[in-house]
Coordinates of C-alpha atoms in Angstrom, one line a residue:
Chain A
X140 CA 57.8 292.3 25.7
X141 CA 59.1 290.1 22.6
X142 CA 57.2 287.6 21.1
X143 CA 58.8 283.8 20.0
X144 CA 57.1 281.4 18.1
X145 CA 56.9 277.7 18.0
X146 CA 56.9 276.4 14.6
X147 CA 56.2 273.0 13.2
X148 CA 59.1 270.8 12.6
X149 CA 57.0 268.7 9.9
X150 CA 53.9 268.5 7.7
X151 CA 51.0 266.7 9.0
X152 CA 47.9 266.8 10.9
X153 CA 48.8 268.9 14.4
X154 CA 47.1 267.8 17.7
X155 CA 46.6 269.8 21.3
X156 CA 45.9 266.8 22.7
X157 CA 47.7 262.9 23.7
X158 CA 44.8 261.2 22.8
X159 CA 40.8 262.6 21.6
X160 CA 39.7 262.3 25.5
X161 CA 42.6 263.5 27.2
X162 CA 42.8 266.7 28.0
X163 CA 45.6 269.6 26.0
X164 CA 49.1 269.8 26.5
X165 CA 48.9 273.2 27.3
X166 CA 45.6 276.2 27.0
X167 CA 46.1 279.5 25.7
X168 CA 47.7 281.7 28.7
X169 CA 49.6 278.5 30.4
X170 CA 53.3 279.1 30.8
X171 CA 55.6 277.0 29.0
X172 CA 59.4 275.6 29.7
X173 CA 61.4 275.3 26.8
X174 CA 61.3 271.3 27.3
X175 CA 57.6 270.7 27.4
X176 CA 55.6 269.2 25.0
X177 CA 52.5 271.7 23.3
X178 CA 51.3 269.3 20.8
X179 CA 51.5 266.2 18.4
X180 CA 52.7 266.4 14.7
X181 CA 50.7 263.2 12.9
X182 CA 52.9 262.6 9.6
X183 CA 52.0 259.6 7.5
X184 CA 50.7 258.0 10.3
X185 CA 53.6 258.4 12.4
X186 CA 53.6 260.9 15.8
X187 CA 56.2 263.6 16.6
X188 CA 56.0 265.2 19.9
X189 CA 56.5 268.9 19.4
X190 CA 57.9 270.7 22.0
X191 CA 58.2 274.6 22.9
X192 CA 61.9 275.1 22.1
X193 CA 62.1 278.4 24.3
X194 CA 60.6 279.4 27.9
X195 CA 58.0 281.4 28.2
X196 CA 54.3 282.5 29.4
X197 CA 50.9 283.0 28.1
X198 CA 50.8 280.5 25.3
X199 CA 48.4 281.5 22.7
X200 CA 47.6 279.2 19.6
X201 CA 47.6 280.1 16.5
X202 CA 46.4 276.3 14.9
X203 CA 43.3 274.6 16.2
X204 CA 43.5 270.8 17.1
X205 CA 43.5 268.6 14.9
X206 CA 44.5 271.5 11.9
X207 CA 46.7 270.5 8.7
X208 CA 49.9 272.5 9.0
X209 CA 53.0 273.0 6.8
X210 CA 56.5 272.6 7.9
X211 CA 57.6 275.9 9.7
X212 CA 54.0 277.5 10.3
X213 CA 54.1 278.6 13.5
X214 CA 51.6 276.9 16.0
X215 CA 51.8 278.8 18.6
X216 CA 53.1 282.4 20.1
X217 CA 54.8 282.6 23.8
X218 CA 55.7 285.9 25.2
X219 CA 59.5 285.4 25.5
Chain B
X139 CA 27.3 241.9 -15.7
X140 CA 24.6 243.4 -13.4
X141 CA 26.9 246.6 -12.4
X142 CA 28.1 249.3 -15.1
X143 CA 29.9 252.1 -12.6
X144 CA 32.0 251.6 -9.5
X145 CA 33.0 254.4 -6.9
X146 CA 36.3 254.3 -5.6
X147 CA 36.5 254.6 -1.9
X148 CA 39.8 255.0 -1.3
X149 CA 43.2 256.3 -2.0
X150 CA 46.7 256.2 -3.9
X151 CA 48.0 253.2 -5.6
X152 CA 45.4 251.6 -4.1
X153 CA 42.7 253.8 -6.4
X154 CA 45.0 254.2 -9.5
X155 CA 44.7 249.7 -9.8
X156 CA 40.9 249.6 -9.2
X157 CA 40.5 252.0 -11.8
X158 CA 42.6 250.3 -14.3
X159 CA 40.9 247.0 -13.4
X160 CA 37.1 248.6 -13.8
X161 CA 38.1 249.9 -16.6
X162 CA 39.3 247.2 -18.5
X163 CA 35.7 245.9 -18.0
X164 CA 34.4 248.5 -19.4
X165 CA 33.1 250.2 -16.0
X166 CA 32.2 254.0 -15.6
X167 CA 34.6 254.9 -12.4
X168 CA 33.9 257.3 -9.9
X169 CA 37.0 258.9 -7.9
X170 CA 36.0 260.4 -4.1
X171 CA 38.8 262.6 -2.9
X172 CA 40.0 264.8 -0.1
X173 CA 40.3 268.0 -0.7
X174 CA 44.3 267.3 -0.3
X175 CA 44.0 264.6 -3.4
X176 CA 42.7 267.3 -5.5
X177 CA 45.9 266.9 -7.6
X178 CA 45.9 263.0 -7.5
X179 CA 46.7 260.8 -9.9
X180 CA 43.7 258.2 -9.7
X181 CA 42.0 261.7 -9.6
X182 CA 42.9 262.5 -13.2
X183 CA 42.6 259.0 -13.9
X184 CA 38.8 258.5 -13.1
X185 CA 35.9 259.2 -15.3
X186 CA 34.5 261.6 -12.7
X187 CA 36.0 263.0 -9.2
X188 CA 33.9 264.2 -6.2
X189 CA 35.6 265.9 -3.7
X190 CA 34.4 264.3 0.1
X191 CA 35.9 266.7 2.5
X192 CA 38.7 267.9 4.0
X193 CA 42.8 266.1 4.3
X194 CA 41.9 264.3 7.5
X195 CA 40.9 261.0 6.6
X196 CA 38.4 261.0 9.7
X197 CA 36.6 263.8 7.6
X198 CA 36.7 262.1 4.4
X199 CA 37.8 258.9 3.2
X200 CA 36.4 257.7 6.6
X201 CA 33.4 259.0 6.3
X202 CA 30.7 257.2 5.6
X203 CA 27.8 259.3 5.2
X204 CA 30.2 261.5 2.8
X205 CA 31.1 258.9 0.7
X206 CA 27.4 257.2 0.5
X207 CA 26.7 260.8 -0.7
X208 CA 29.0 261.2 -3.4
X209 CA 28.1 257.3 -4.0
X210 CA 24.2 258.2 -4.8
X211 CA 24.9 261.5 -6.3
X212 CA 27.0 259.4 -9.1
X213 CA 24.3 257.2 -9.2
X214 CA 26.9 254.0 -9.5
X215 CA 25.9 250.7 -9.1
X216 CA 29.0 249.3 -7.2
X217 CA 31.4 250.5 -4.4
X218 CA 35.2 249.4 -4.0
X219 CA 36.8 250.1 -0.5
X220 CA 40.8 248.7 -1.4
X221 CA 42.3 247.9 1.5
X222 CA 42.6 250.2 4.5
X223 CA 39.6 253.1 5.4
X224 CA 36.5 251.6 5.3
X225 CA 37.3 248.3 3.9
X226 CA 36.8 246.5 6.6
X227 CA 34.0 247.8 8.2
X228 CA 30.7 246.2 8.0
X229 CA 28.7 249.3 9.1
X230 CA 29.7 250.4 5.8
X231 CA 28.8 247.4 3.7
X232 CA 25.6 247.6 4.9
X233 CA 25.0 251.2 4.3
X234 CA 26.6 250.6 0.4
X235 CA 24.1 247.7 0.4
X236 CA 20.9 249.1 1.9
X237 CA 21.3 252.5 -0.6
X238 CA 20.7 249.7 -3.2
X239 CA 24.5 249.3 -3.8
X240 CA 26.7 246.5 -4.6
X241 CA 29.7 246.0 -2.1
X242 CA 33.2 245.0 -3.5
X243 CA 33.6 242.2 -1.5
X244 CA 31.6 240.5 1.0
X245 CA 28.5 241.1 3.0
X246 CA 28.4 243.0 6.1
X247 CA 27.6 239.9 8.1
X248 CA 30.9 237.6 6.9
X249 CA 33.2 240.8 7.3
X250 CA 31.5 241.5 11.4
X251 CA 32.1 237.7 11.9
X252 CA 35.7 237.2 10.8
X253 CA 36.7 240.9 11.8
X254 CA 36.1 240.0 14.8
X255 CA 39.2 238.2 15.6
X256 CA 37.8 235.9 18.5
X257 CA 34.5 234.5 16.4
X258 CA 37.1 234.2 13.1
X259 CA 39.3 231.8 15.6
X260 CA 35.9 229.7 16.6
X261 CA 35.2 229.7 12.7
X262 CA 38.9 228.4 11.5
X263 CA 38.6 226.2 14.0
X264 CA 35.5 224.4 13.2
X265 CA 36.1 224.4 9.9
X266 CA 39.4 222.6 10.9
X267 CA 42.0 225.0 10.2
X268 CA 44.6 224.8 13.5
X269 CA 44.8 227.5 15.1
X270 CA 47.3 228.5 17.6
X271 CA 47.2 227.3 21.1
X272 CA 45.6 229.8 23.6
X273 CA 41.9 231.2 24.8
X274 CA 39.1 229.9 22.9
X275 CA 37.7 232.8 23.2
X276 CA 37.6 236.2 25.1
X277 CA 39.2 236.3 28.5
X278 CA 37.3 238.4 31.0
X279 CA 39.5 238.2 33.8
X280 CA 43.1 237.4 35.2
X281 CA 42.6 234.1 36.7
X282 CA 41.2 232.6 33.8
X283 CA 43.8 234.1 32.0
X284 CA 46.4 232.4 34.1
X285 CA 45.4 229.4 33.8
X286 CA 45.2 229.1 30.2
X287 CA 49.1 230.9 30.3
X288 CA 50.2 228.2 32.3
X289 CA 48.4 225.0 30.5
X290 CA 50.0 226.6 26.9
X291 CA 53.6 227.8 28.4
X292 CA 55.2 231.4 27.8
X293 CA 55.8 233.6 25.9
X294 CA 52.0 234.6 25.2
X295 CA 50.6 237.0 23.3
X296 CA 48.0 239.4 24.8
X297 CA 45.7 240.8 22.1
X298 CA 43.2 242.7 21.7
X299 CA 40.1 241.0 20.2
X300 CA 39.4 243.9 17.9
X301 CA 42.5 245.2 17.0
X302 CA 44.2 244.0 13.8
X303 CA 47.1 244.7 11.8
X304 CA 49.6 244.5 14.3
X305 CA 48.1 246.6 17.0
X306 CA 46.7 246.1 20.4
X307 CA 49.7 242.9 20.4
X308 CA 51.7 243.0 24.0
X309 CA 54.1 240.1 24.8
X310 CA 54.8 238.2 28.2
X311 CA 57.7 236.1 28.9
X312 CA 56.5 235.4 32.7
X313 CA 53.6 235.2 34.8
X314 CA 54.7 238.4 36.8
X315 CA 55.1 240.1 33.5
X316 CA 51.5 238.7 32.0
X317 CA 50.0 239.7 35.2
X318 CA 51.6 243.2 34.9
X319 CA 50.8 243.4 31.3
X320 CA 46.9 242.3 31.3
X321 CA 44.8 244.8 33.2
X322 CA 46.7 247.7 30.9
X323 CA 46.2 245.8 27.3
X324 CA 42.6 245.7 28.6
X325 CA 42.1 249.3 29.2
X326 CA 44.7 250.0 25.9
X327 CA 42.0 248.0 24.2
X328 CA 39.1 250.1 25.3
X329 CA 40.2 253.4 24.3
X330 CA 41.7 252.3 21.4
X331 CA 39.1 250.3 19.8
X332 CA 35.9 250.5 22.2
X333 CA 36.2 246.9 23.0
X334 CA 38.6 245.9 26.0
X335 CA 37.8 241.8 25.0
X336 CA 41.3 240.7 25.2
X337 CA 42.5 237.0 23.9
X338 CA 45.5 234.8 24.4
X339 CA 47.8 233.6 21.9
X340 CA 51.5 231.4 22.4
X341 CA 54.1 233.0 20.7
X342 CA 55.1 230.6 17.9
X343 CA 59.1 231.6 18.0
X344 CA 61.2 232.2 14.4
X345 CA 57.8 232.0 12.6
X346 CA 57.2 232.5 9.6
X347 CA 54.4 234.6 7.7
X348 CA 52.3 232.4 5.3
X349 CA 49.0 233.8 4.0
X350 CA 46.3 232.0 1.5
X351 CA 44.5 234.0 -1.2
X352 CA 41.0 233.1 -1.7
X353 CA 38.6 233.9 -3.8
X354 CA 34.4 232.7 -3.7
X355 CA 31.2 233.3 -5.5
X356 CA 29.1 232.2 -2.9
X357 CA 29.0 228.5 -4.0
X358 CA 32.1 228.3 -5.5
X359 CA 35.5 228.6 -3.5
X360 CA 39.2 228.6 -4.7
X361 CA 42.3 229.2 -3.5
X362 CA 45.3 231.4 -5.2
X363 CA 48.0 229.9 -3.8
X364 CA 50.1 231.4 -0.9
X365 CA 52.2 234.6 -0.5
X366 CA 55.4 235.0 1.9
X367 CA 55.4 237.8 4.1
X368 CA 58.1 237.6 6.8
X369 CA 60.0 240.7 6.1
X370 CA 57.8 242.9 8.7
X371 CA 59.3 246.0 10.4
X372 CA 56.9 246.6 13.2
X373 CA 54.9 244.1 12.2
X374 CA 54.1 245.8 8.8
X375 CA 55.3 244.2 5.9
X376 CA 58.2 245.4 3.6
X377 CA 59.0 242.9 0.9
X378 CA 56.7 239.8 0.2
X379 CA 57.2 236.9 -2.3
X380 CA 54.6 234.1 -4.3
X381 CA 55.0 231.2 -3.7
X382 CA 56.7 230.8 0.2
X383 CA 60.0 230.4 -0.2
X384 CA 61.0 226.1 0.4
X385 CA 57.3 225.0 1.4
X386 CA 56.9 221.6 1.0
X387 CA 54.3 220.2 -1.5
X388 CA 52.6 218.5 1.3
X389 CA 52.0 221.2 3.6
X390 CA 51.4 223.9 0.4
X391 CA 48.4 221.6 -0.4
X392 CA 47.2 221.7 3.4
X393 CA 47.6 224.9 4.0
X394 CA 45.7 226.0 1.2
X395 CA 42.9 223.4 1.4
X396 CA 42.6 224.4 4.5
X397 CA 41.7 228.5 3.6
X398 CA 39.1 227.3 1.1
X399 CA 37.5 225.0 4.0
X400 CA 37.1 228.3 6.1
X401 CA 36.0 230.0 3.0
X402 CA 33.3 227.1 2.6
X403 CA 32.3 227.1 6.3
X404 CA 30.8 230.8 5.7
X405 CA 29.7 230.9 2.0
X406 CA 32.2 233.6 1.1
X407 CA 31.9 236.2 -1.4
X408 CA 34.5 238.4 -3.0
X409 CA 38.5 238.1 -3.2
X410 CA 40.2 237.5 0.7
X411 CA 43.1 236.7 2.5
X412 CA 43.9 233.4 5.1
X413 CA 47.0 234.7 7.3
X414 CA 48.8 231.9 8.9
X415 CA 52.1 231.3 11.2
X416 CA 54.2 229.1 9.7
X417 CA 56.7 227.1 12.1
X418 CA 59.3 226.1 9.5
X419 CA 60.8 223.2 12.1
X420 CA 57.8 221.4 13.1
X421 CA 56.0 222.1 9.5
X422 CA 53.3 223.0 11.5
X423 CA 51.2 226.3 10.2
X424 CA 48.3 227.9 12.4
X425 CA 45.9 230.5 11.5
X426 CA 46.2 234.2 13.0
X427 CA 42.7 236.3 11.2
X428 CA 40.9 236.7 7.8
X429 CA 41.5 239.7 5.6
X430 CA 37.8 240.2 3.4
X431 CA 39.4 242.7 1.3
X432 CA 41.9 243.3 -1.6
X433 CA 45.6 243.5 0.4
X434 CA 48.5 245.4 -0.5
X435 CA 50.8 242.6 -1.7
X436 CA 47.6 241.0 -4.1
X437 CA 50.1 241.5 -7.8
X438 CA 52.5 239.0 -6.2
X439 CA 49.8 236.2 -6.6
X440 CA 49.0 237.7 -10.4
X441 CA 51.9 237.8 -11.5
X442 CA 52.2 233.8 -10.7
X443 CA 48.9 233.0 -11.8
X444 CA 48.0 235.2 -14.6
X445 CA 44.6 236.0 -12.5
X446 CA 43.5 240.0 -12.5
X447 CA 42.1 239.4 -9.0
X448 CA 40.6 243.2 -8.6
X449 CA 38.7 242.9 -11.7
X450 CA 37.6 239.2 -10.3
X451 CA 36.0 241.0 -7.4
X452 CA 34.3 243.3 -9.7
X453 CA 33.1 240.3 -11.7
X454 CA 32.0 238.8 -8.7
X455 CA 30.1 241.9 -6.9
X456 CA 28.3 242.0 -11.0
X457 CA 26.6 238.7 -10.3
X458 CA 29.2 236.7 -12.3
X459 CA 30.3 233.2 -11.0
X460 CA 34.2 232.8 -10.9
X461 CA 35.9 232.8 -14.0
X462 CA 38.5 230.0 -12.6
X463 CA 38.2 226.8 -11.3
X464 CA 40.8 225.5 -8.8
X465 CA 42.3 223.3 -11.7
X466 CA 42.8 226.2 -13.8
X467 CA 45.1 228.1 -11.2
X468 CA 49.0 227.1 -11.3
X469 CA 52.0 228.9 -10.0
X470 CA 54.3 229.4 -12.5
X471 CA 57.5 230.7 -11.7
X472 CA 58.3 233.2 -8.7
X473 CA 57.5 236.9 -7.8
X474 CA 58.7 239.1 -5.1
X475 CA 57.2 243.0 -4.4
X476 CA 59.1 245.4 -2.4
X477 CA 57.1 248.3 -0.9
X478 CA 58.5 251.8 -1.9
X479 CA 57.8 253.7 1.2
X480 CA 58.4 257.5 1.7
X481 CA 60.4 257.3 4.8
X482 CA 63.8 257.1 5.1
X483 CA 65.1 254.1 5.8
X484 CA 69.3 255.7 6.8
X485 CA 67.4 258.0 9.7
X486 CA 64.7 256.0 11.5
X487 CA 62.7 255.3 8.7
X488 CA 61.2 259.0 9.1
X489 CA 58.4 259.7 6.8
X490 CA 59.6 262.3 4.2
X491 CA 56.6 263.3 2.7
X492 CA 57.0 266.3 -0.6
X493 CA 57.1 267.0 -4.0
X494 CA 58.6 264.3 -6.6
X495 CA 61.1 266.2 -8.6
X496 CA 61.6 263.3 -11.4
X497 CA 60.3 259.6 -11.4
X498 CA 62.4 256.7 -13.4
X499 CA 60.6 253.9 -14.0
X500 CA 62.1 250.4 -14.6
X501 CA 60.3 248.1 -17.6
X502 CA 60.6 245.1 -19.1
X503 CA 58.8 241.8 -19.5
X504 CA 57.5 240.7 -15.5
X505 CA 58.4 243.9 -14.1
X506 CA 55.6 246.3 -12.8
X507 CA 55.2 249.1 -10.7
X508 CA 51.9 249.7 -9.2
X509 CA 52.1 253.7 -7.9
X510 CA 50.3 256.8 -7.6
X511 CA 53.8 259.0 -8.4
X512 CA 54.2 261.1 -11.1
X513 CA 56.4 263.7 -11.8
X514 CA 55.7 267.1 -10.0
X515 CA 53.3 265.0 -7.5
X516 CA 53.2 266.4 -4.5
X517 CA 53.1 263.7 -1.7
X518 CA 50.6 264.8 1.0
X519 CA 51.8 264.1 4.6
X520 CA 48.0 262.8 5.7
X521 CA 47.9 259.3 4.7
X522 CA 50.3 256.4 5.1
X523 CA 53.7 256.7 3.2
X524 CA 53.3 254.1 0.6
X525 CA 54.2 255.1 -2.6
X526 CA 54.5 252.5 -4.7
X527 CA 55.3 248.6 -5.0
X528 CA 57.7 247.5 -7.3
X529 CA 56.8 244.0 -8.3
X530 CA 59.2 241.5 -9.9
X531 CA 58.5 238.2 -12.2
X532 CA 61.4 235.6 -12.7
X533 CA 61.6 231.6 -14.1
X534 CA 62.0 230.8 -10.6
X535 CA 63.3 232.4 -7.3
X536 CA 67.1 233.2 -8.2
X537 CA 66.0 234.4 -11.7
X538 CA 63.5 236.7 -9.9
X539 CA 65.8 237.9 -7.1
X540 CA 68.4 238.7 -10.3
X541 CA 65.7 240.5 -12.3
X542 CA 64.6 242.8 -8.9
X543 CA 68.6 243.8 -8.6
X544 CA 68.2 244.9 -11.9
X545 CA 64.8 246.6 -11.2
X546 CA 65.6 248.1 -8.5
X547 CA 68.6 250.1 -10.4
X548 CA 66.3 251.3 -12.8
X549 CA 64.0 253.0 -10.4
X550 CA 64.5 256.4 -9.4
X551 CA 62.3 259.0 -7.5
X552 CA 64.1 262.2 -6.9
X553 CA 62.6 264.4 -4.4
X554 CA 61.7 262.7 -1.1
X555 CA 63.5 260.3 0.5
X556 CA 62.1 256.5 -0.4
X557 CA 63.0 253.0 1.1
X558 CA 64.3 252.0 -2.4
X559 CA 68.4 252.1 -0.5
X560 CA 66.3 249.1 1.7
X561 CA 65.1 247.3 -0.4
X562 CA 68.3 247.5 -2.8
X563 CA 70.5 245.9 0.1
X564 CA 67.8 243.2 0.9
X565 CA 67.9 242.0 -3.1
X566 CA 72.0 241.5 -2.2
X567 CA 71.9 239.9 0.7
X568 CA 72.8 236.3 1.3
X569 CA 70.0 235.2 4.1
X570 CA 67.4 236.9 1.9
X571 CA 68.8 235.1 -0.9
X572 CA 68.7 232.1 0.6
X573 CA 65.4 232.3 2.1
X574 CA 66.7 231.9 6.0
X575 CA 64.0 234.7 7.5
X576 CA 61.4 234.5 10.1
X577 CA 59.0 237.4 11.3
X578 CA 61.4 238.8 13.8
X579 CA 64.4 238.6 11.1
X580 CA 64.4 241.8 9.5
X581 CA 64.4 244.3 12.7
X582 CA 67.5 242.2 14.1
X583 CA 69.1 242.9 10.5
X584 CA 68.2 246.3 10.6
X585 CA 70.6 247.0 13.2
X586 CA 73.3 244.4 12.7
X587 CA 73.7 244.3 9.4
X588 CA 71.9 247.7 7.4
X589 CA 74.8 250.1 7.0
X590 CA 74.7 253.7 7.5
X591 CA 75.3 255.3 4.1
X592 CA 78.8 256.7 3.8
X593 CA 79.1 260.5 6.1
X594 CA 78.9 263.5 3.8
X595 CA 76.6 262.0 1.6
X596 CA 73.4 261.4 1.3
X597 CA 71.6 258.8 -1.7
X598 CA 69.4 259.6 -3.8
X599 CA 67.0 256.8 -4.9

């Protein structure tokens, strides 16, 4: 079974969550579509939805909420 | 003076100014830093640095008890928030001031009273500033609300009572829609700032944004003249000008009289900030909240009054009494500063945050550039994307508009992408020129008259 991952488009401040009380876009081992949303990119103050890219199951982070990131790290691993 | 070292409890250009201003009174300066503005250049700048924690701001800059530690640790006698963080919150103020601490800028009590955008509108008021027509206070529910909607006419503004700087704002053009829109800002409110107290506003149409600098002792009160800010993009401001652009004498003198009545009323301390709607028809103004900190757009006002307003506050939090009377404060001439943003402004005004590979900067007599940028300065993608403010000094408003073409040309920041391509086609064109702009102007230009740049290539500014 192959492995994909799901980089960060941008730099910034990455988020599992919508909002601090809401609960996370997705938890490790959730299935994913290649249109859903896993997380938020915070750049300068501005929000970019970040969204899976490929399908796939058992999501597993590789950031924690609220983690500074670089441009192309990968956030998260599906198995493809 | 009574105070010999000053932390700096903030950020970017922000930082860089305050030292330069402390500084040039001979203060120690203290630098507090995320661990991402290691490199920065108010950093290198400072007498000392104490790293506060990591790049989120929440972790840092935001947090109090982490800078009230570095604070003591330096042993300084003075804290300066800028604008932004924590300089506005009066939980901090206190704290600075209980450790035995002078505050830049006013006691905890003034900044709770007009940060709280309800009480400020009781205050303006009753010191007889107009404000504009809606709740005098918090609405709790929808029928009250209602009837106030329908007694002061549509469109209304919803807003929330402690929200600021443009957020927590909704609009209603019709009951149905106010009705609709009510219940949500209310909950938006709560989550967003803890406090669902919602107010009511009218929506003063094609108005313009006027705001009064002040400045008080405690016994004594002056203004600084106005400054023009009605080139907003999402209600944040882009370009701003000293004096407004066409004000008549008559209203120039009542507008300002009336920020340093408010300024009276409360005994204020420290440099501030009267924002007004300005209805250019009618001549009416009306005031919208109180800033009680150093803003952004501050060097317009210095550069037409000669007045160092950031080492004022410094003189003020030693003890001093103001160094100016009101009959020693003129405008002479006309000054316009354009924000220099790291977004660009040809694909959504996306923040670009990065490394600046070379940095031109433009001189000449009136022309300054307040910045953190240097060459090789890696721009962090944590904090908000201003970069710089380029800020011009003419004869009068045409010589200054000339001078800022000129300016503009001169500056160059490879690296990142920078709204400098914006600001270049606002200096050219002919409503800017001529001063024919409102609030609401610049996101209609945006998309009628802000060309793409040509296919195939892309500017570098």
């Amino acid at each position: 079974m192959s492995k994909a991952e799901i980089k960060s488009p941008l730099p910034g401040m990455f988020y599992r969550r919508p909002s601090p009380d809401s609960a996370p876009f997705k938890n490790d081992g959730d299935a994913v579509s290649a249109a859903d949303v896993i997380g938020i990119v915070e750049v300068m103050k501005s929000f970019h939805e970040v969204t899976a890219g490929v399908d796939g199951k058992a999501i597993r982070f590789l950031v924690d909420d609220a983690d500074a990131v670089m441009a192309g790290q990968a956030l998260a691993e599906v198995e493809a | 003076m009574t105070i010999h070292s000053v932390l700096i409890a903030n950020r970017g250009e922000i930082a860089v100014r305050i030292i330069r201003a402390a500084k040039a009174l001979g203060l120690r300066t203290v630098q507090v830093h995320s661990q991402a503005d290691a490199g920065s250049l108010a950093v290198k700048l400072a007498d000392e640095a104490i790293d506060i924690g990591p790049a989120a701001a929440k972790k840092s800059y935001l947090d109090i008890e982490a800078v009230l530690a570095a604070a003591k640790a330096a042993k300084v006698d003075a804290v300066h928030p800028g604008y932004g963080f924590l300089s506005e919150n009066a939980d901090f103020a206190e704290a600075v001031a209980a450790a035995g601490m002078k505050f830049v800028g006013p006691d905890a009590a003034a900044i709770r009273l007009l940060g709280d955008k309800v009480a400020a509108r009781q205050v303006a008021a009753r010191a007889g500033v107009p404000t504009v027509p809606g709740s005098d206070g918090r609405v709790s529910d929808l029928a009250q609300a209602a009837a106030i909607v329908s007694r002061i006419g549509f469109p209304v503004m919803i807003k929330a009572a402690a929200g600021g700087g443009g957020r927590g704002i909704r609009i209603a053009h019709s009951l149905e829609e106010f009705e609709r829109h009510f219940p949500q800002a209310s909950a938006e409110a709560a989550a967003a700032f803890g406090d669902g107290g919602l107010y009511i506003e009218k929506v003063i149409e094609k108005a313009r944004h006027i705001e009064v600098q002040i400045l008080g002792d405690g016994t004594n009160f002056v203004h600084c003249y106005e400054r023009e800010c009605s080139l907003q993009r999402r209600r944040q401001k882009v370009w701003e000008e000293a004096p407004a652009v066409g004000l008549p004498a008559d209203v120039r003198k009542r507008l300002c009289d009336s920020a340093v009545a408010l300024a009276r009323s409360v005994g204020y301390s420290g440099a501030g900030t009267v924002e007004y709607l300005y209805d250019d028809a009618s001549r009416d103004f009306y005031f919208i909240e109180v800033n009680t900190r150093i803003q952004v757009e501050h060097p317009v006002t210095e550069m037409i009054t000669g007045l160092d307003l950031v080492q004022e506050m410094l003189r003020i939090a030693g003890g001093q009494p103001l160094s100016v009377g009101q009959d020693d404060i003129a405008i002479a001439g006309h000054a316009i500063e354009c924000r220099i943003n790291a977004e660009d402004p040809h694909r959504g005004f996306m923040p670009g945050p990065g490394t600046v590979e070379t940095l031109a900067v433009p001189e000449g007599e009136g022309i300054r550039f307040d910045t953190m940028l240097f060459a090789g300065y890696a721009v962090p993608p944590f904090y908000d994307s201003l970069l710089g403010k380029l800020i011009v000094h003419g004869a009068d408003r045409a010589a200054c508009l000339a001078k800022l073409r000129a300016a503009l040309a001169g500056l160059g920041i490879s690296g990142i992408p920078t709204t400098v391509p914006l600001h270049k086609a606002l200096a050219a064109d002919a409503d800017v020129a001529a001063g024919r702009f409102h609030t609401r102007f610049l996101e209609n230009w945006l998309e009628t008259k802000f060309a793409a740049p040509p296919s195939g290539t892309r500017e570098v500014a």
